[in-house]
XYZ file of C-alpha atoms in Angstrom:
626
model
C 103.119 69.915 89.416
C 104.795 72.215 86.884
C 108.287 71.347 88.160
C 107.540 67.696 87.485
C 106.670 68.389 83.844
C 108.905 71.290 82.784
C 112.485 72.325 83.518
C 113.025 74.849 86.306
C 113.140 78.111 84.331
C 110.016 77.318 82.327
C 108.196 76.217 85.466
C 109.060 79.388 87.379
C 108.211 81.614 84.408
C 104.885 79.837 83.876
C 104.141 80.105 87.595
C 104.759 83.872 87.683
C 102.733 84.470 84.513
C 99.895 82.336 85.882
C 99.978 84.179 89.195
C 99.710 87.578 87.494
C 96.986 86.383 85.137
C 95.034 84.839 88.008
C 95.116 88.072 89.981
C 93.946 90.152 86.998
C 91.186 87.698 86.063
C 90.101 87.391 89.686
C 89.949 91.172 90.112
C 88.064 91.586 86.819
C 85.316 89.152 87.830
C 84.943 90.430 91.381
C 81.704 92.082 92.325
C 81.678 95.827 92.749
C 81.453 95.460 96.527
C 84.586 93.262 96.641
C 86.512 95.682 94.432
C 85.453 98.536 96.683
C 86.656 96.589 99.732
C 90.074 95.969 98.157
C 90.373 99.613 97.175
C 89.269 100.727 100.617
C 92.148 98.734 102.131
C 94.560 100.398 99.716
C 92.984 103.804 100.328
C 93.338 103.374 104.095
C 97.032 102.571 103.698
C 97.503 105.644 101.496
C 95.623 107.811 103.994
C 97.927 106.664 106.793
C 101.007 107.435 104.696
C 99.709 110.835 103.596
C 98.055 111.820 106.875
C 100.652 114.551 107.452
C 101.183 115.511 103.802
C 99.052 118.025 101.892
C 96.430 118.111 104.611
C 94.584 120.878 102.789
C 94.193 118.659 99.729
C 93.082 115.417 101.363
C 89.315 115.089 101.232
C 88.951 118.339 99.334
C 85.523 117.591 97.954
C 82.670 119.854 97.090
C 80.950 120.758 100.328
C 84.146 120.146 102.357
C 86.132 123.266 103.121
C 84.270 125.246 100.496
C 81.546 127.655 101.553
C 79.887 127.634 98.130
C 79.307 123.888 98.346
C 77.944 124.149 101.884
C 75.322 126.696 100.854
C 76.919 129.570 102.783
C 76.798 133.092 101.386
C 79.679 134.985 102.997
C 83.042 136.616 102.537
C 85.254 133.505 102.453
C 85.060 133.161 98.676
C 86.334 130.250 96.620
C 88.989 127.611 97.309
C 91.827 128.408 94.879
C 94.045 125.372 95.580
C 95.401 123.154 92.791
C 93.983 119.847 93.976
C 92.947 117.718 90.989
C 89.371 116.675 91.752
C 87.862 115.410 88.492
C 88.654 114.844 84.858
C 86.027 115.340 82.184
C 85.963 114.250 78.543
C 83.312 116.254 76.605
C 82.310 115.377 73.052
C 82.016 119.067 72.121
C 83.434 122.473 73.070
C 80.501 123.678 75.167
C 80.933 124.984 78.699
C 80.081 122.151 81.093
C 78.209 122.600 84.375
C 78.476 119.774 86.930
C 75.861 119.982 89.669
C 76.397 118.234 92.996
C 74.026 119.998 95.406
C 70.771 121.994 95.390
C 69.597 124.581 97.903
C 65.856 124.919 98.508
C 65.473 127.135 101.586
C 67.296 130.397 102.314
C 67.717 131.928 105.764
C 70.452 133.763 107.685
C 73.035 133.874 104.886
C 72.689 130.184 104.166
C 70.946 127.797 101.782
C 69.746 124.428 103.041
C 68.241 121.474 101.221
C 64.587 120.449 101.400
C 63.062 119.961 104.848
C 62.696 116.346 106.095
C 58.957 116.404 105.321
C 59.550 117.647 101.789
C 62.354 115.145 101.290
C 60.006 112.330 102.333
C 57.377 113.674 99.945
C 59.895 113.724 97.102
C 61.085 110.197 97.858
C 57.525 108.936 97.691
C 57.157 110.551 94.275
C 60.404 108.949 93.134
C 59.328 105.572 94.535
C 56.095 105.882 92.537
C 58.110 106.258 89.342
C 58.148 110.052 89.019
C 61.655 110.879 87.796
C 62.329 114.639 87.398
C 65.432 113.942 85.332
C 63.263 112.416 82.581
C 60.892 115.381 82.282
C 62.782 117.116 79.456
C 63.178 113.908 77.465
C 59.483 113.103 77.954
C 58.551 116.648 76.913
C 60.519 116.297 73.680
C 58.949 112.907 72.970
C 55.394 114.136 73.603
C 55.905 117.251 71.436
C 57.727 115.268 68.732
C 61.103 116.868 69.339
C 62.735 113.457 69.501
C 62.312 110.195 67.608
C 62.840 106.821 69.256
C 63.317 103.724 67.137
C 62.730 100.103 68.138
C 66.349 99.761 69.307
C 65.923 102.613 71.791
C 68.013 104.993 69.675
C 67.115 108.623 70.382
C 67.437 111.168 67.561
C 66.935 114.785 68.613
C 66.073 117.730 66.381
C 68.794 120.378 66.755
C 66.590 123.080 65.275
C 65.231 123.440 68.807
C 68.192 125.531 69.999
C 69.502 122.692 72.142
C 72.993 121.237 72.024
C 73.354 117.517 72.817
C 76.713 116.243 74.019
C 78.248 113.315 75.877
C 80.561 113.898 78.836
C 82.885 111.325 80.363
C 83.548 112.015 84.067
C 86.306 110.462 86.186
C 86.893 111.127 89.889
C 90.584 111.788 90.601
C 90.885 112.896 94.212
C 87.453 114.119 95.182
C 85.967 112.147 98.082
C 82.227 112.607 98.303
C 79.077 110.548 98.290
C 77.427 113.086 96.000
C 77.376 112.596 92.256
C 78.591 115.354 89.923
C 76.385 115.511 86.811
C 75.299 118.164 84.300
C 71.989 119.719 85.432
C 70.126 118.669 82.261
C 71.459 115.142 81.790
C 69.070 112.760 80.042
C 70.875 109.414 80.319
C 73.960 107.935 81.947
C 76.103 104.809 82.155
C 75.910 104.485 85.943
C 73.380 101.644 86.064
C 75.613 99.364 84.009
C 78.442 100.057 86.450
C 76.233 98.987 89.378
C 77.087 102.018 91.452
C 73.838 101.833 93.422
C 73.178 105.508 92.688
C 69.940 107.270 93.399
C 68.268 110.366 94.737
C 69.448 111.812 98.043
C 67.047 114.666 97.487
C 65.472 116.578 94.642
C 68.303 117.307 92.183
C 70.896 115.681 94.456
C 72.250 112.235 93.639
C 74.379 109.922 95.740
C 76.356 106.739 95.240
C 77.153 103.983 97.695
C 80.377 102.975 96.028
C 83.691 104.776 95.895
C 83.752 106.689 92.604
C 87.553 106.779 92.783
C 87.382 103.078 91.833
C 85.491 103.771 88.604
C 87.605 104.654 85.545
C 84.916 106.846 83.995
C 81.158 107.213 83.755
C 79.288 108.828 80.885
C 76.437 111.302 80.880
C 74.434 112.476 77.864
C 73.218 115.996 78.449
C 71.349 118.910 76.912
C 72.745 122.453 76.815
C 70.182 125.150 75.927
C 71.169 128.025 73.616
C 68.823 130.719 74.881
C 69.646 133.442 72.337
C 68.888 131.336 69.278
C 65.639 131.545 67.329
C 65.417 127.774 67.625
C 65.123 128.002 71.405
C 63.080 131.202 71.732
C 60.584 130.293 69.029
C 60.577 126.621 68.067
C 61.400 125.096 71.464
C 59.368 127.411 73.704
C 56.405 127.200 71.303
C 56.313 123.485 72.054
C 55.593 124.407 75.676
C 52.244 125.862 74.581
C 51.446 122.613 72.721
C 52.316 120.628 75.834
C 50.204 122.789 78.151
C 47.105 122.121 76.043
C 47.606 118.385 76.574
C 48.421 118.926 80.247
C 45.177 120.852 80.788
C 43.162 117.793 79.755
C 45.229 115.463 81.941
C 44.905 117.807 84.922
C 41.109 117.420 84.874
C 41.204 113.671 85.511
C 44.654 112.850 86.962
C 43.476 112.633 90.584
C 40.411 110.508 89.802
C 40.470 106.684 89.965
C 40.112 106.585 86.176
C 43.049 108.945 85.737
C 45.270 106.997 88.107
C 44.451 103.796 86.239
C 45.060 105.304 82.785
C 48.074 103.489 81.305
C 48.376 105.482 78.079
C 52.061 106.430 77.746
C 51.590 110.129 76.970
C 48.938 110.486 79.677
C 51.180 108.779 82.257
C 54.206 110.934 81.414
C 52.208 114.162 81.601
C 50.580 113.034 84.866
C 54.030 112.376 86.368
C 55.223 115.849 85.363
C 52.098 117.450 86.834
C 52.623 115.588 90.111
C 56.215 116.783 90.261
C 55.149 120.305 89.194
C 52.733 120.410 92.130
C 55.603 119.446 94.438
C 57.879 122.096 92.885
C 55.400 124.934 93.416
C 54.983 123.861 97.040
C 58.745 123.632 97.676
C 60.624 126.320 95.728
C 58.752 129.599 96.245
C 59.588 130.521 99.844
C 61.402 133.823 100.500
C 62.587 135.229 103.879
C 59.791 137.425 105.221
C 62.139 140.214 106.301
C 63.261 140.727 102.674
C 60.117 139.758 100.784
C 58.744 143.281 100.291
C 61.890 144.906 98.892
C 62.754 141.851 96.781
C 59.265 141.870 95.252
C 59.429 145.567 94.398
C 62.854 145.165 92.771
C 61.786 142.073 90.814
C 58.645 143.777 89.484
C 60.668 146.835 88.506
C 63.147 144.665 86.572
C 60.657 142.511 84.627
C 58.195 145.310 83.830
C 55.490 144.055 81.462
C 57.206 140.758 80.625
C 54.727 137.908 80.266
C 56.532 134.576 80.022
C 58.758 132.783 82.503
C 61.659 132.946 80.056
C 61.330 136.707 79.504
C 61.243 137.377 83.249
C 64.198 135.099 83.975
C 66.253 136.674 81.186
C 65.534 140.229 82.341
C 66.599 139.431 85.904
C 69.717 137.631 84.665
C 70.748 140.557 82.448
C 69.996 143.095 85.193
C 72.272 141.318 87.678
C 75.040 140.768 85.133
C 75.071 144.432 84.051
C 74.537 146.262 87.339
C 76.680 144.361 89.844
C 80.455 143.866 90.131
C 82.257 140.550 90.587
C 84.423 140.477 93.721
C 85.710 137.399 95.569
C 86.060 139.447 98.773
C 83.008 141.733 98.748
C 82.204 144.178 101.556
C 80.050 142.562 104.222
C 77.497 143.932 106.618
C 77.025 142.819 110.205
C 73.514 144.267 110.261
C 71.963 142.961 107.046
C 71.695 139.681 105.181
C 74.429 138.950 102.607
C 71.997 138.799 99.685
C 70.293 142.014 100.822
C 73.707 143.685 101.164
C 74.646 142.519 97.657
C 71.418 143.722 96.034
C 70.843 147.022 97.821
C 74.118 148.152 99.426
C 77.524 146.969 98.182
C 76.421 145.635 94.776
C 79.549 143.464 94.796
C 79.863 139.707 95.177
C 80.717 136.394 93.589
C 78.680 133.563 92.082
C 76.834 132.672 95.308
C 75.458 136.213 95.582
C 74.375 136.350 91.935
C 72.735 132.905 92.008
C 71.009 133.522 95.348
C 69.703 136.905 94.232
C 68.285 135.594 90.965
C 66.661 132.661 92.766
C 64.940 134.819 95.390
C 63.868 137.527 92.917
C 62.192 134.949 90.675
C 60.423 133.379 93.635
C 58.796 136.684 94.557
C 57.193 136.602 91.090
C 55.727 133.144 91.701
C 58.341 131.395 89.535
C 59.931 128.304 91.146
C 63.720 128.632 91.270
C 66.521 126.936 93.181
C 70.155 127.551 94.099
C 72.528 124.985 92.561
C 76.210 124.395 93.249
C 78.918 122.318 91.659
C 81.636 123.058 89.129
C 81.802 124.835 85.793
C 84.393 124.130 83.093
C 84.463 126.904 80.524
C 85.701 126.664 76.946
C 88.854 128.575 77.906
C 89.753 125.719 80.278
C 89.893 123.146 77.463
C 93.502 123.933 76.554
C 94.702 121.443 73.941
C 91.858 119.004 74.589
C 90.213 117.920 71.330
C 86.530 116.888 71.636
C 85.593 113.510 70.185
C 82.160 112.251 69.192
C 81.140 108.737 70.189
C 83.033 108.674 73.474
C 83.533 105.266 75.104
C 85.830 103.941 77.818
C 88.045 102.432 75.131
C 88.662 105.576 73.088
C 89.413 107.921 76.006
C 91.865 105.727 77.911
C 94.865 107.540 76.399
C 93.270 110.994 76.386
C 94.385 113.579 78.909
C 90.939 115.031 79.560
C 90.208 118.356 81.251
C 91.155 118.606 84.919
C 88.629 120.128 87.325
C 90.136 122.066 90.247
C 88.473 123.507 93.385
C 88.671 126.974 91.820
C 86.090 125.798 89.260
C 83.524 125.649 92.070
C 80.465 127.638 91.099
C 76.856 128.452 91.930
C 74.020 129.227 89.534
C 70.240 129.509 89.435
C 67.881 126.888 88.010
C 64.359 127.881 86.942
C 61.406 125.512 86.577
C 59.572 125.706 83.246
C 56.201 123.952 83.309
C 56.376 120.749 81.292
C 60.072 121.187 80.458
C 61.763 120.897 83.840
C 64.676 122.779 85.402
C 66.750 125.049 83.136
C 70.040 126.593 84.374
C 70.654 130.360 84.167
C 74.047 132.052 84.506
C 73.815 135.534 86.023
C 77.393 135.955 87.276
C 79.121 138.894 85.581
C 82.595 137.362 85.176
C 81.381 134.282 83.325
C 81.015 134.062 79.576
C 77.327 133.163 79.874
C 77.775 130.106 77.652
C 74.062 129.352 77.527
C 73.339 132.826 76.183
C 75.629 132.884 73.113
C 74.528 132.323 69.560
C 74.512 128.700 68.501
C 76.770 129.517 65.550
C 79.504 130.368 68.057
C 79.420 127.059 69.878
C 78.607 123.456 69.248
C 80.039 123.620 65.738
C 81.231 120.023 65.838
C 77.811 118.701 66.830
C 75.811 116.871 64.141
C 72.408 118.133 62.977
C 70.817 115.240 64.805
C 72.306 113.531 67.832
C 71.758 109.817 68.196
C 72.606 107.738 71.214
C 71.445 104.650 73.024
C 70.260 104.976 76.611
C 71.553 101.607 77.686
C 72.907 99.296 75.005
C 76.008 101.367 74.214
C 77.145 100.984 77.780
C 76.960 97.187 77.800
C 80.080 95.181 76.968
C 79.969 93.539 73.565
C 79.780 89.756 73.686
C 82.795 87.980 72.199
C 82.181 85.680 69.225
C 81.247 82.096 70.092
C 84.382 80.020 69.788
C 84.260 76.736 67.900
C 81.299 77.438 65.642
C 81.896 76.056 62.150
C 85.388 74.787 62.983
C 86.370 71.252 61.937
C 89.255 69.601 63.802
C 91.630 66.983 62.324
C 92.048 64.611 65.300
C 94.891 62.737 63.601
C 97.220 65.703 64.142
C 96.418 66.404 67.798
C 99.472 66.696 70.049
C 98.252 64.886 73.163
C 101.435 65.644 75.113
C 100.951 69.361 74.513
C 97.300 69.133 75.570
C 98.327 67.288 78.735
C 100.894 69.978 79.572
C 98.392 72.758 78.938
C 95.802 70.936 81.034
C 98.279 70.727 83.914
C 98.974 74.434 83.622
C 95.264 75.242 83.576
C 94.623 72.924 86.517
C 97.426 74.500 88.543
C 96.159 77.971 87.651
C 92.622 77.097 88.762
C 93.962 75.564 91.963
C 96.002 78.682 92.592
C 92.931 80.805 91.918
C 90.936 78.867 94.496
C 93.612 79.324 97.159
C 94.136 83.009 96.379
C 90.402 83.603 96.366
C 89.952 81.820 99.683
C 92.863 83.678 101.260
C 91.593 87.022 99.945
C 88.103 86.359 101.295
C 89.535 85.497 104.695
C 91.499 88.745 104.743
C 88.471 90.726 103.625
C 86.234 89.089 106.205
C 88.700 90.000 108.929
C 89.099 93.536 107.623
C 85.369 94.027 107.095
C 84.438 93.234 110.680
C 82.326 96.192 111.597
C 82.999 98.052 108.321
C 79.494 97.683 106.930
C 78.060 98.469 110.315
C 80.076 101.708 110.279
C 78.716 102.433 106.785
C 75.148 101.981 108.044
C 75.933 104.391 110.878
C 76.971 107.027 108.320
C 73.926 106.635 106.033
C 70.809 108.757 106.265
C 68.887 107.314 109.234
C 65.860 106.252 107.197
C 68.015 104.666 104.481
C 70.066 102.844 107.108
C 66.989 101.443 108.883
C 65.463 100.318 105.572
C 68.675 98.613 104.407
C 69.318 96.880 107.735
C 65.708 95.703 107.932
C 66.046 94.210 104.445
C 69.202 92.430 105.666
C 67.351 91.106 108.748
C 64.466 89.741 106.665
C 66.931 88.116 104.264
C 68.951 86.186 106.859
C 65.842 85.359 108.915
C 64.174 83.691 105.930
C 67.357 81.923 104.897
C 68.430 80.617 108.294
C 65.394 80.604 110.624
C 61.855 80.695 109.185
C 60.281 81.543 105.838
C 57.619 84.234 105.796
C 54.187 82.911 104.828
C 52.297 84.407 101.847
C 50.258 87.393 103.019
C 51.676 87.211 106.545
C 51.931 90.497 108.441
C 55.395 91.595 109.526
C 54.415 91.577 113.205
C 53.040 88.025 112.973
C 56.218 86.885 111.235
C 58.325 88.608 113.909
C 56.433 86.838 116.696
C 57.058 83.440 115.054
C 60.764 84.293 114.798
C 60.848 85.311 118.476
C 59.222 82.017 119.514
C 61.764 80.085 117.469
C 64.774 81.980 118.896
C 63.408 82.177 122.464
C 65.916 84.766 123.687
C 64.808 87.862 125.602
C 67.712 89.873 124.157
C 66.720 89.142 120.555
C 63.162 90.333 120.033
C 62.214 90.933 116.406
C 58.789 92.277 117.392
C 60.395 95.258 119.148
C 61.885 96.671 115.961
C 58.874 96.086 113.674
C 57.260 99.449 114.639
C 60.535 101.202 113.770
C 60.712 99.463 110.389
C 57.071 100.219 109.591
C 57.532 103.850 110.587
C 60.601 104.083 108.362
C 59.049 102.319 105.380
C 55.489 103.590 105.389
C 55.302 106.952 107.196
C 56.841 110.394 107.226
C 57.668 110.307 110.934
C 61.243 111.165 111.795
C 63.682 108.286 112.271
C 65.907 108.952 115.274
C 69.419 107.870 116.148
C 67.874 105.631 118.826
C 65.820 103.880 116.132
C 68.880 103.250 113.986
C 70.912 101.992 116.971
C 68.124 99.585 117.985
C 67.906 98.066 114.507
C 71.704 97.729 114.197
C 71.895 96.080 117.628
C 69.166 93.577 116.741
C 70.862 92.711 113.434
C 74.184 92.091 115.207
C 72.615 89.856 117.858
C 70.598 87.942 115.272
C 73.738 87.289 113.232
C 75.609 85.976 116.287
C 72.648 83.770 117.246
C 72.568 82.209 113.782
C 76.333 81.581 113.867
C 76.110 79.914 117.292
C 73.524 77.460 115.964
C 75.718 76.255 113.104
C 78.243 73.435 113.091
C 81.893 74.566 113.111
C 82.460 74.069 109.373
C 79.125 75.688 108.450
C 79.931 78.566 110.778
C 83.324 79.032 109.131
C 81.864 79.051 105.611
C 79.016 81.358 106.584
C 81.232 83.801 108.431
C 84.027 84.083 105.918
C 82.612 83.161 102.499
C 78.961 84.290 102.429
C 79.053 87.981 101.496
C 75.278 88.330 102.031
C 75.693 87.318 105.675
C 78.437 89.805 106.606
C 77.339 92.758 108.681
């Protein structure tokens, strides 16, 4: 078409420009899943090319090849390679902690996450709207430490001994399904990026998209300054105010009237009390063979201290002043690593310090947990200049601060009633950034920090074109309009063909990909997601579910309609109900049965379609792919 209107050079130039523009526009408007698929193809090609190059660096993520991340406490120390894992862009010069994993249970030199029963209990709390990450923000709102205006702008009082900063985080080479976030983050930009992130466990977050595809995500976080009067007096005094309110809520929260109470403050306090109950049931266990000696040491350290903060600080200072940092500490074949660290060698690295503080606090009845991730100290900033008001646009050309495996770290987090989890740094070699005077850090921070929990992360709408514009039709160049129209038409036509071709390639490439993803998910999550997929395609292509109809009754109607002994919906309903509504363990056999049914159902639906419908459904309906 273009060759018939323009001369050859113009036509070819216009064609190439259109082709490039079409690809960029097409990629921009793709869904996140499609972008991830394209990038997975590219990533697979790169992996093939680099399969024999830098093997130690490929897949070097936290929890892979690093004993700290896997919860082990032993002599292997820290990975000191130079793999570039992350880049961060802080708005201030504070030391940044990035948590990726939490240990709840300690035994035989190793931390593990919550038990399956406790994980199920936590997920039910989260499903009911109890979000531990909001506890600090709710505490500040209830005790008037934060103001919220009608546009959801949050203004915090910095006289509380808290520093508020924004951190941009970009994944460079790290490959993990776990999310790296500051331990006290209070809002993030992840929802607007549709990363499908959520809780894997208490304090552990996961994503179901490749974070290497995301340019940057932002987290607004709190950093406590424990040695300031603002924190020790003003902030902690608010805890006493909160506990008075909590005492009243505690009296009625389990009653029908309390559960039906929709008052905002009451609801927020009730949620914290529900989570607090879970915390005290989950984070106080100590190995029996060490309990006695740990208790005696802890009581000796804290003496007559009364408050949680005083006890935590005394244990932190004791460990920092009486033990030596050593990446290759002496080990004992006869005793536990933490016991050896505390009572024999008195040498170790961050895992030993964090584990010791966690267990010592637990013997005093104070909930504590072992957290791992990365720490970027002020000395690592180099020439990086912090900038307030960080956005994707104003950090594109900034170098950021690179996070390497050697920044891997472990620390202790302590639960403060009403406030939530606060991190404590006991390791001797670290600068204890949370324990310095506020005048020595956070100098660029404003007296009040204002940010928007969601609107700042939404793209601004462009102005409406054509409003108030008057056009002189007598001067319109119709030939030019015709030529432009032809160009636009050819570009759209090209877009259609490219889109169709790309979808065909993706459909071919994706055969079995999502099934493989389901096989890698947590069993319960996989069963729930596949069951949702089964219900979706069953309603769309076979029978609609009737209002109020039980799942088993609906399954029997589907089975009658299909009439195939190999495709029995009713057989997997008990598995789905067990996964959705009970705490019973979901086995590999359960997951396999649900995947097999979904595959057979999909093939049955395809067989019943006419050739053209089958082609469209198979290659162009992303909701139908499995």
